[in-house]
């Protein structure tokens, strides 16, 4: 127990929450990052550099540098201490080569999953944008080409717009969030 207490105090003194955020590739905007512990559109995890802590207003996760690393890598408290010691070269504890490989493999797995989600989110935004533009174009075409009288001949472009705007509107309503889109296309 003494081993943990000594290292916990040293780590909390030597490693700041800002060091953690920078080291693991997060780019805070006005003190907020997208929470790595749940999916979200708007960054809700607040970084408190004055107290060296964090809190997510989306999922309620909060804590210090050690708990951030433990949750980020899905490892226990002791492993988080060793990970911080190793990543920041503190030299507080020695870990076996196999333990280091396990942690590195877990980190690569987490980074790969994060990259996959980021790519899917970009694909969703692109897909949603294209469908939105197509819907808007057809909706305007439908309004512009609508017959003025009941005897006027229907323009084929008007008929095309009639057939497709309802479907596109349904698609936009159905897949209005990344999570819904991901269930089908991800």
CSV table of C-alpha atoms in Angstrom, one decimal:
chain,number,residue,atom,x,y,z
A,1,UNK,CA,0.0,0.0,0.0
A,2,UNK,CA,2.9,2.3,0.8
A,3,UNK,CA,4.2,1.8,-2.8
A,4,UNK,CA,0.9,3.1,-4.2
A,5,UNK,CA,0.7,6.1,-1.8
A,6,UNK,CA,4.2,7.3,-2.6
A,7,UNK,CA,3.7,7.0,-6.3
A,8,UNK,CA,0.3,8.5,-6.4
A,9,UNK,CA,1.5,11.6,-4.6
A,10,UNK,CA,4.5,11.9,-6.9
A,11,UNK,CA,2.5,11.4,-10.0
A,12,UNK,CA,-0.1,13.9,-9.0
A,13,UNK,CA,2.7,16.4,-8.4
A,14,UNK,CA,4.7,15.7,-11.5
A,15,UNK,CA,2.0,15.1,-14.2
A,16,UNK,CA,-0.7,17.7,-14.9
A,17,UNK,CA,-4.1,17.0,-16.6
A,18,UNK,CA,-2.8,19.3,-19.4
A,19,UNK,CA,0.2,16.9,-19.8
A,20,UNK,CA,-2.2,14.0,-20.1
A,21,UNK,CA,-4.4,15.7,-22.6
A,22,UNK,CA,-1.5,16.7,-24.8
A,23,UNK,CA,0.3,13.3,-24.5
A,24,UNK,CA,-2.7,11.3,-25.6
A,25,UNK,CA,-3.6,13.6,-28.6
A,26,UNK,CA,-6.6,15.6,-27.5
A,27,UNK,CA,-7.0,19.2,-28.6
A,28,UNK,CA,-8.9,21.2,-26.0
A,29,UNK,CA,-11.1,24.1,-27.2
A,30,UNK,CA,-11.8,26.6,-24.4
A,31,UNK,CA,-11.0,23.9,-21.8
A,32,UNK,CA,-13.3,21.3,-23.3
A,33,UNK,CA,-12.6,18.1,-25.3
A,34,UNK,CA,-14.9,15.4,-26.7
A,35,UNK,CA,-15.3,12.8,-24.0
A,36,UNK,CA,-13.3,9.6,-24.8
A,37,UNK,CA,-15.6,7.7,-22.4
A,38,UNK,CA,-18.9,8.1,-24.5
A,39,UNK,CA,-20.0,9.1,-28.0
A,40,UNK,CA,-21.0,12.7,-28.4
A,41,UNK,CA,-21.2,15.5,-31.0
A,42,UNK,CA,-20.3,18.5,-28.8
A,43,UNK,CA,-17.3,18.4,-26.4
A,44,UNK,CA,-18.5,18.1,-22.9
A,45,UNK,CA,-15.4,17.0,-20.9
A,46,UNK,CA,-14.0,20.0,-19.0
A,47,UNK,CA,-10.4,20.2,-18.1
A,48,UNK,CA,-9.6,22.0,-14.9
A,49,UNK,CA,-5.9,22.9,-15.0
A,50,UNK,CA,-6.1,24.7,-11.7
A,51,UNK,CA,-7.2,21.6,-9.7
A,52,UNK,CA,-5.6,19.1,-12.1
A,53,UNK,CA,-8.9,17.3,-12.6
A,54,UNK,CA,-11.6,16.7,-15.3
A,55,UNK,CA,-15.3,16.3,-15.4
A,56,UNK,CA,-17.7,15.2,-18.2
A,57,UNK,CA,-21.0,16.9,-18.2
A,58,UNK,CA,-22.4,14.3,-20.6
A,59,UNK,CA,-21.6,11.0,-18.8
A,60,UNK,CA,-20.7,12.3,-15.3
A,61,UNK,CA,-17.2,10.8,-15.4
A,62,UNK,CA,-14.6,12.8,-13.4
A,63,UNK,CA,-11.4,12.6,-11.4
A,64,UNK,CA,-7.7,13.2,-11.5
A,65,UNK,CA,-4.9,12.3,-13.9
A,66,UNK,CA,-4.7,8.7,-12.6
A,67,UNK,CA,-8.4,8.0,-13.0
A,68,UNK,CA,-8.4,9.7,-16.5
A,69,UNK,CA,-5.7,7.2,-17.6
A,70,UNK,CA,-7.4,4.3,-16.0
A,71,UNK,CA,-10.7,5.0,-17.7
A,72,UNK,CA,-9.0,5.9,-21.0
A,73,UNK,CA,-7.1,2.6,-21.3
A,74,UNK,CA,-9.7,0.6,-19.4
A,75,UNK,CA,-7.1,-0.5,-16.9
A,76,UNK,CA,-7.0,-0.7,-13.1
A,77,UNK,CA,-5.6,1.9,-10.7
A,78,UNK,CA,-2.2,0.2,-10.3
A,79,UNK,CA,-1.8,-0.2,-14.1
A,80,UNK,CA,-2.7,3.4,-14.6
A,81,UNK,CA,0.1,4.4,-12.2
A,82,UNK,CA,2.6,2.2,-14.1
A,83,UNK,CA,1.3,3.6,-17.4
A,84,UNK,CA,1.8,7.2,-16.3
A,85,UNK,CA,5.2,6.4,-14.9
A,86,UNK,CA,6.2,4.8,-18.2
A,87,UNK,CA,4.7,7.3,-20.5
A,88,UNK,CA,6.2,10.3,-18.8
A,89,UNK,CA,9.5,8.6,-17.9
A,90,UNK,CA,9.2,9.3,-14.2
A,91,UNK,CA,11.2,6.2,-13.2
A,92,UNK,CA,9.0,5.5,-10.1
A,93,UNK,CA,8.3,1.9,-10.8
A,94,UNK,CA,9.7,-0.7,-13.2
A,95,UNK,CA,7.4,-2.9,-15.2
A,96,UNK,CA,8.1,-6.0,-17.1
A,97,UNK,CA,8.6,-6.0,-20.8
A,98,UNK,CA,5.5,-8.1,-21.3
A,99,UNK,CA,3.4,-5.7,-19.2
A,100,UNK,CA,4.7,-2.8,-21.3
A,101,UNK,CA,3.8,-4.7,-24.6
A,102,UNK,CA,0.3,-5.4,-23.2
A,103,UNK,CA,-0.3,-1.7,-22.4
A,104,UNK,CA,1.1,-0.6,-25.7
A,105,UNK,CA,-1.2,-3.1,-27.5
A,106,UNK,CA,-4.2,-1.9,-25.6
A,107,UNK,CA,-3.3,1.7,-26.4
A,108,UNK,CA,-3.0,0.9,-30.1
A,109,UNK,CA,-6.4,-0.8,-30.0
A,110,UNK,CA,-8.0,2.2,-28.4
A,111,UNK,CA,-6.4,4.6,-30.9
A,112,UNK,CA,-7.5,2.4,-33.8
A,113,UNK,CA,-11.1,2.3,-32.5
A,114,UNK,CA,-11.0,6.1,-32.0
A,115,UNK,CA,-9.7,6.6,-35.5
A,116,UNK,CA,-12.4,4.3,-36.9
A,117,UNK,CA,-15.1,6.3,-35.0
A,118,UNK,CA,-13.6,9.6,-36.3
A,119,UNK,CA,-13.6,8.3,-39.8
A,120,UNK,CA,-17.3,7.1,-39.5
A,121,UNK,CA,-18.3,10.5,-38.1
A,122,UNK,CA,-16.6,12.3,-41.1
A,123,UNK,CA,-18.4,9.9,-43.4
A,124,UNK,CA,-21.7,10.6,-41.7
A,125,UNK,CA,-21.3,14.3,-41.9
A,126,UNK,CA,-20.4,14.1,-45.6
A,127,UNK,CA,-23.3,11.7,-46.3
A,128,UNK,CA,-25.8,13.9,-44.4
A,129,UNK,CA,-24.5,17.0,-46.2
A,130,UNK,CA,-25.0,15.4,-49.6
A,131,UNK,CA,-28.5,14.2,-48.8
A,132,UNK,CA,-29.4,17.6,-47.3
A,133,UNK,CA,-28.2,19.4,-50.5
A,134,UNK,CA,-30.0,17.0,-52.7
A,135,UNK,CA,-33.2,17.4,-50.7
A,136,UNK,CA,-32.9,21.2,-50.8
A,137,UNK,CA,-32.3,21.2,-54.5
A,138,UNK,CA,-35.3,19.0,-55.2
A,139,UNK,CA,-37.5,20.8,-52.8
A,140,UNK,CA,-36.8,24.1,-54.5
A,141,UNK,CA,-37.2,22.5,-57.9
A,142,UNK,CA,-40.6,21.1,-56.8
A,143,UNK,CA,-41.7,24.6,-55.7
A,144,UNK,CA,-40.4,26.3,-58.8
A,145,UNK,CA,-41.8,23.8,-61.3
A,146,UNK,CA,-45.2,23.2,-59.7
A,147,UNK,CA,-48.0,23.7,-62.2
A,148,UNK,CA,-49.9,27.0,-61.8
A,149,UNK,CA,-53.2,25.6,-63.1
A,150,UNK,CA,-54.7,22.1,-63.1
A,151,UNK,CA,-54.7,22.0,-66.9
A,152,UNK,CA,-51.0,22.8,-67.2
A,153,UNK,CA,-48.8,19.8,-68.3
A,154,UNK,CA,-46.5,18.4,-65.6
A,155,UNK,CA,-42.8,19.0,-66.1
A,156,UNK,CA,-40.8,15.6,-65.8
A,157,UNK,CA,-38.4,17.4,-63.4
A,158,UNK,CA,-41.3,18.3,-61.1
A,159,UNK,CA,-42.5,14.7,-61.1
A,160,UNK,CA,-39.0,13.5,-60.3
A,161,UNK,CA,-38.8,16.0,-57.4
A,162,UNK,CA,-42.2,14.9,-56.1
A,163,UNK,CA,-41.1,11.3,-56.1
A,164,UNK,CA,-37.8,11.9,-54.3
A,165,UNK,CA,-38.3,14.7,-51.8
A,166,UNK,CA,-40.5,12.6,-49.5
A,167,UNK,CA,-37.9,9.8,-49.3
A,168,UNK,CA,-35.0,12.2,-48.7
A,169,UNK,CA,-37.0,14.0,-46.0
A,170,UNK,CA,-37.7,10.6,-44.4
A,171,UNK,CA,-34.0,9.7,-44.6
A,172,UNK,CA,-32.9,13.0,-43.0
A,173,UNK,CA,-35.5,12.6,-40.2
A,174,UNK,CA,-34.5,9.0,-39.6
A,175,UNK,CA,-30.7,9.4,-39.6
A,176,UNK,CA,-30.6,12.8,-37.8
A,177,UNK,CA,-28.0,11.6,-35.4
A,178,UNK,CA,-24.6,9.8,-35.8
A,179,UNK,CA,-25.7,6.9,-33.6
A,180,UNK,CA,-28.8,6.1,-35.7
A,181,UNK,CA,-26.8,6.4,-38.9
A,182,UNK,CA,-24.0,4.2,-37.5
A,183,UNK,CA,-26.5,1.4,-36.7
A,184,UNK,CA,-27.3,1.0,-40.4
A,185,UNK,CA,-24.3,2.2,-42.3
A,186,UNK,CA,-21.4,1.8,-39.8
